[in-house]
PDB file of C-alpha atoms in Angstrom:
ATOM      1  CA  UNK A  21       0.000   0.000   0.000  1.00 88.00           C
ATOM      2  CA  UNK A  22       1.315   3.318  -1.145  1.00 94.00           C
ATOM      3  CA  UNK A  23       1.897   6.356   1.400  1.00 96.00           C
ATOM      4  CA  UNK A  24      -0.864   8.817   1.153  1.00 98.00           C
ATOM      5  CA  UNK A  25       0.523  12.503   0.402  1.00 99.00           C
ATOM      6  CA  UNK A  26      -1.290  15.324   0.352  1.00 99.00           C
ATOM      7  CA  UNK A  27      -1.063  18.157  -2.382  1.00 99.00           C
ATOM      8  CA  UNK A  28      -2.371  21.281  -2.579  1.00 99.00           C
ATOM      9  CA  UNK A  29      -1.809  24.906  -4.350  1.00 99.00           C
ATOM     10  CA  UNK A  30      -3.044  28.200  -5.053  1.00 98.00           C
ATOM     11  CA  UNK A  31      -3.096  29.319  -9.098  1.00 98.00           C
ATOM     12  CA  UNK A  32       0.658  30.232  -8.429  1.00 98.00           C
ATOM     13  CA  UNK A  33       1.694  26.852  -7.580  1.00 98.00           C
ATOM     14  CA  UNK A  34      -0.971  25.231 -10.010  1.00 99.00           C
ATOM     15  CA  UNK A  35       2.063  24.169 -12.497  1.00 98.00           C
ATOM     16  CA  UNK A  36       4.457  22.901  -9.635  1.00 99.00           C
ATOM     17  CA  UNK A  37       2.098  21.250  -7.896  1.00 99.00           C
ATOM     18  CA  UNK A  38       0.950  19.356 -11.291  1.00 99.00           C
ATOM     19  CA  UNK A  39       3.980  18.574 -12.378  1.00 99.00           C
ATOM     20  CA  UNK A  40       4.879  17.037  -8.410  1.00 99.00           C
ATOM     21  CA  UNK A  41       1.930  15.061  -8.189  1.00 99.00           C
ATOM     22  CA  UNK A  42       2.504  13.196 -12.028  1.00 99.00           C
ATOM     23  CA  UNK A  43       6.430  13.289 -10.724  1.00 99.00           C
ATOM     24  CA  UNK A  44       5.178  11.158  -7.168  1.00 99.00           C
ATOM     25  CA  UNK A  45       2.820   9.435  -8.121  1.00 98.00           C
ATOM     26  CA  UNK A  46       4.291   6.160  -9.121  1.00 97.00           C
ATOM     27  CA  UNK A  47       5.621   6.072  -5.625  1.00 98.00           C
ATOM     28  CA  UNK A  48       2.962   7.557  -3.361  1.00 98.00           C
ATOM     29  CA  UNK A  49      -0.852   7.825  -3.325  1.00 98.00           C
ATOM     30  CA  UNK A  50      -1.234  11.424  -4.085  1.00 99.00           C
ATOM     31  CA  UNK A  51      -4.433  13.020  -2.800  1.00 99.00           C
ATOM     32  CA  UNK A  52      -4.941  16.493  -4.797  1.00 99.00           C
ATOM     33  CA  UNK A  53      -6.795  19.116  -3.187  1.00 99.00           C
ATOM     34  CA  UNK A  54      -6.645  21.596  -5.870  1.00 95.00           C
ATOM     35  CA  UNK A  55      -6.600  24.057  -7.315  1.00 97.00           C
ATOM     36  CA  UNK A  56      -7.612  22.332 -10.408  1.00 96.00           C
ATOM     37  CA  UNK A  57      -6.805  25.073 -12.786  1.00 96.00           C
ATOM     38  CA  UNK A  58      -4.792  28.430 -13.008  1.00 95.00           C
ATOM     39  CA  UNK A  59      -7.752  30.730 -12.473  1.00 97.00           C
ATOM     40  CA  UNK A  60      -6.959  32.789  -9.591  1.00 97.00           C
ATOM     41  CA  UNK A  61      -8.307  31.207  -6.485  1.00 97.00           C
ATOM     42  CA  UNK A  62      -7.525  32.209  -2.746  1.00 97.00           C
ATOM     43  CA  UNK A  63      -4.714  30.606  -1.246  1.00 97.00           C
ATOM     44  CA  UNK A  64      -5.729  30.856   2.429  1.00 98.00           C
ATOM     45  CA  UNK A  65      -8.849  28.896   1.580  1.00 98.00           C
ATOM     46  CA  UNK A  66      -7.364  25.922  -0.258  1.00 98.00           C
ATOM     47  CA  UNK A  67      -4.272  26.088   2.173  1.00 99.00           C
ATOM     48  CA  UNK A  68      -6.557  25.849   5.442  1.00 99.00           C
ATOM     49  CA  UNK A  69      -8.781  22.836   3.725  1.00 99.00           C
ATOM     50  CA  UNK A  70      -6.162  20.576   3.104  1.00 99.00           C
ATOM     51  CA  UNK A  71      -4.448  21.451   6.407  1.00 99.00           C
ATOM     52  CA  UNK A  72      -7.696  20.191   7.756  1.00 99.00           C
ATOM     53  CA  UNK A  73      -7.068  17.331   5.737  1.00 99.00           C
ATOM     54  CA  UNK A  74      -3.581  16.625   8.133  1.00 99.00           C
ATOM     55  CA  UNK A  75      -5.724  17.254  11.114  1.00 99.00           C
ATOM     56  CA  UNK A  76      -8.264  14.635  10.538  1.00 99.00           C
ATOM     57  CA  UNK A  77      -5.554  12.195  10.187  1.00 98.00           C
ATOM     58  CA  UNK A  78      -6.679  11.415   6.121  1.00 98.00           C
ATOM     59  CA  UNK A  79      -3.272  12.401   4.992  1.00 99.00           C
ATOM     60  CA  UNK A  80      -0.346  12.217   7.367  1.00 98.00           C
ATOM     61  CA  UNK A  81       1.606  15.180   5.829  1.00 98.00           C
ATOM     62  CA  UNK A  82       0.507  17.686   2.839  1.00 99.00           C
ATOM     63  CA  UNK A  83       2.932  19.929   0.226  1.00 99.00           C
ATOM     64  CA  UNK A  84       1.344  23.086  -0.072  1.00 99.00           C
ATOM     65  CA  UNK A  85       2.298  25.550  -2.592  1.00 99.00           C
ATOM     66  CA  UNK A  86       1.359  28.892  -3.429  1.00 98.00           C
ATOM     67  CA  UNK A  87       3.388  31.673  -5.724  1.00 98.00           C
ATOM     68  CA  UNK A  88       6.120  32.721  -3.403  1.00 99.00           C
ATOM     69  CA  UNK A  89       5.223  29.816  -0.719  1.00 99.00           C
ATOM     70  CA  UNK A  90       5.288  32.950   2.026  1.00 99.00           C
ATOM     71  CA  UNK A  91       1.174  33.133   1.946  1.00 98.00           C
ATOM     72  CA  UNK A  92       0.834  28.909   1.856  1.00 99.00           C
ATOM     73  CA  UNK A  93       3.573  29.063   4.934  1.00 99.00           C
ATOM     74  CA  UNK A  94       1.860  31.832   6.969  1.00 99.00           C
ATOM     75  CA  UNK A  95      -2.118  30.115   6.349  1.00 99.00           C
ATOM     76  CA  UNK A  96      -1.142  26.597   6.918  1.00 99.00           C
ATOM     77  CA  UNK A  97       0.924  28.058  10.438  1.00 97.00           C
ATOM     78  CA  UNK A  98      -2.284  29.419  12.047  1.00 96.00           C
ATOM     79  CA  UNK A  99      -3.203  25.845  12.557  1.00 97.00           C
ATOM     80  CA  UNK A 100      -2.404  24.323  15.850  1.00 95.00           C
ATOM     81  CA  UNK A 101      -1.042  21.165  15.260  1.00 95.00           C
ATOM     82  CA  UNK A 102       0.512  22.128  11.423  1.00 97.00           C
ATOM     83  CA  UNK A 103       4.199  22.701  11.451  1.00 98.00           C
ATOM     84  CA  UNK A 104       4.830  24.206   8.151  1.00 99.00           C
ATOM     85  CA  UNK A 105       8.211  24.959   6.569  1.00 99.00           C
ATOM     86  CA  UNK A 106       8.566  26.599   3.420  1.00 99.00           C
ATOM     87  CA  UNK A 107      11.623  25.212   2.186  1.00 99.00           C
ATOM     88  CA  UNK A 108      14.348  26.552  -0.826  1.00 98.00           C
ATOM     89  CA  UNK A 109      16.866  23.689  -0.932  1.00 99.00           C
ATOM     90  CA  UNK A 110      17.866  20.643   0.134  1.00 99.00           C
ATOM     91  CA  UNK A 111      19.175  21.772   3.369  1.00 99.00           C
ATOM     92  CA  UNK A 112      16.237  23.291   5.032  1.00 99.00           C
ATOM     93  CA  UNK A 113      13.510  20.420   3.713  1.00 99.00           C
ATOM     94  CA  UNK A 114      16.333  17.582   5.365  1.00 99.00           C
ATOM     95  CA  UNK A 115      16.308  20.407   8.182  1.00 98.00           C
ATOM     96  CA  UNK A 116      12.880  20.819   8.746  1.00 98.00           C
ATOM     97  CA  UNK A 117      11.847  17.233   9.220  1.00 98.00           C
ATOM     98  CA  UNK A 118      14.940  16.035  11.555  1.00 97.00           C
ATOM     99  CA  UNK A 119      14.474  19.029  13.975  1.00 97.00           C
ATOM    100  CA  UNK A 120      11.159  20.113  13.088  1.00 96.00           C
ATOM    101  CA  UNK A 121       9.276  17.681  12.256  1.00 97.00           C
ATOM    102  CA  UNK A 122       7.301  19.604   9.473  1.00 98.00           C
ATOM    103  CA  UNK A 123       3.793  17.839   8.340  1.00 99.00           C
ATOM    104  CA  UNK A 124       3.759  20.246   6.064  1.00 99.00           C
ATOM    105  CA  UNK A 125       6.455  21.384   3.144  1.00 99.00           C
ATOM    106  CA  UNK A 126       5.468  25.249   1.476  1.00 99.00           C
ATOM    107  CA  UNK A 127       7.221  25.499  -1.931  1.00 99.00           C
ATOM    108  CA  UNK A 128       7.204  28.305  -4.218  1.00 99.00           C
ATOM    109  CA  UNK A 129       5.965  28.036  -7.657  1.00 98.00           C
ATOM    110  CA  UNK A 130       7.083  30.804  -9.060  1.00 98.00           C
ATOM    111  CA  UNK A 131      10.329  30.658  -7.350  1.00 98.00           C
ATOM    112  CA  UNK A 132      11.898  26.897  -7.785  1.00 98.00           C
ATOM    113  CA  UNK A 133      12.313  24.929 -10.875  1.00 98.00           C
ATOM    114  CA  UNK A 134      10.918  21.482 -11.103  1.00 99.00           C
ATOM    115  CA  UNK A 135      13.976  19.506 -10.865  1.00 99.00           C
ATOM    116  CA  UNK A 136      14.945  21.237  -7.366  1.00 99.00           C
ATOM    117  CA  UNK A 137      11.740  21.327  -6.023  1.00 99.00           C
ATOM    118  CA  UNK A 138      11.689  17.803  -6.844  1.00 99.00           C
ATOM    119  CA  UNK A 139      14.883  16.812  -4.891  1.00 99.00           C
ATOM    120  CA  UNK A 140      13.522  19.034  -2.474  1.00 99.00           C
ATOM    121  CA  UNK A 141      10.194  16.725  -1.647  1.00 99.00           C
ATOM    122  CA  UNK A 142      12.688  14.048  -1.830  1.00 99.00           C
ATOM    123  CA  UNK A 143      14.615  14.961   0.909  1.00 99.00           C
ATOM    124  CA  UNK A 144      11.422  16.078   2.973  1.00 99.00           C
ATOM    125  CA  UNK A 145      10.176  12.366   2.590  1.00 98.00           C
ATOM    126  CA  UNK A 146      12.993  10.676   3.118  1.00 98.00           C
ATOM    127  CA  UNK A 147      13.956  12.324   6.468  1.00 98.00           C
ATOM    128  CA  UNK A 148      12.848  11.242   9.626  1.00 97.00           C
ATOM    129  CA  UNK A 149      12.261  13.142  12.587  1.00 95.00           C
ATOM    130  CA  UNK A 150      15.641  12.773  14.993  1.00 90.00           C
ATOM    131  CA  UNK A 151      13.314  13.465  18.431  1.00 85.00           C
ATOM    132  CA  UNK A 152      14.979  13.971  21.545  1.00 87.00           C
ATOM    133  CA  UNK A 153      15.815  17.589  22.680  1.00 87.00           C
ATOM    134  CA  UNK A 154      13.436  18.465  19.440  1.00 89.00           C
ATOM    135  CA  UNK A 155      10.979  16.858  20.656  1.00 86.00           C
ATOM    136  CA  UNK A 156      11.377  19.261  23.639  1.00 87.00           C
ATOM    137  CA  UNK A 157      11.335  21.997  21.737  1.00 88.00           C
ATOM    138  CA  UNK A 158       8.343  21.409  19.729  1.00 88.00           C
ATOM    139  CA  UNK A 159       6.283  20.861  23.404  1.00 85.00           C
ATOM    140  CA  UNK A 160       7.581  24.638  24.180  1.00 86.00           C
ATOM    141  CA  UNK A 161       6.384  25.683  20.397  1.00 82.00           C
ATOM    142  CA  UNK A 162       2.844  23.922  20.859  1.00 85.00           C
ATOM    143  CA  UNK A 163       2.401  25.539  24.707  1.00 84.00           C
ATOM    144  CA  UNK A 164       2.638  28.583  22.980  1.00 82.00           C
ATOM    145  CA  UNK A 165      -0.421  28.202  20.607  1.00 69.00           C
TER     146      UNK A 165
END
């Protein structure tokens, strides 16, 4: 049985997000929670669906994408219980799931090419979470909310 992934995008992410979900998949169950097209549509309402979506439990972790990936990172952050990271390279996707343990990755359509964002999901997926004094620090973050 194939992992279940979550995808989701404004208009700005509509081609990244497409071309993500053909590129995974083979590999994971992709569950697409639109946009559908590149009409303009409102990011924080497409955003905060599919972050419900994590919530519920019906996907365990969602990429969200939006034109920049700064209005997909701030929507899918005023859930409690989302940990979003919006993520440029390698680095900070590996980064966010070891120490952070990010359910959510924010990408930038209109900022990445396909070939990094894809290594980028990549890494994001393949990481695990390393726990310990993270796990810590996450308690502190979610006391907070």
């Amino acid at each position: 049985m194939k992992e279940k992934i979550g995808i989701a995008s404004d208009h700005g992410g509509f081609a990244l997000k497409e071309f993500l979900r053909k590129s995974l998949e083979e590999s994971y169950e992709m569950v697409d929670y639109g946009t559908k097209s590149e009409e303009s549509v409102d990011y924080p309402t497409i955003i905060g669906d599919a972050c419900r979506k994590v919530l519920s439990g019906e996907v365990p972790r969602l990429i969200a994408l939006c034109g920049t990936g700064i209005g997909a990172s701030i929507a899918a952050n005023r859930f409690k219980g989302i940990r979003a990271a919006l993520c440029h390279d390698e680095f900070t996707a590996e980064m966010s799931k070891r120490h952070n343990n990010a359910n959510v990755l924010v990408l930038g359509g209109r900022v990445l090419g396909t070939d990094l964002a894809l290594r980028i999901v990549k890494k994001w997926i393949e990481t695990d979470f390393e726990g310990g004094r993270h796990q810590k620090r996450l308690g502190l973050i979610e006391e907070q909310s």
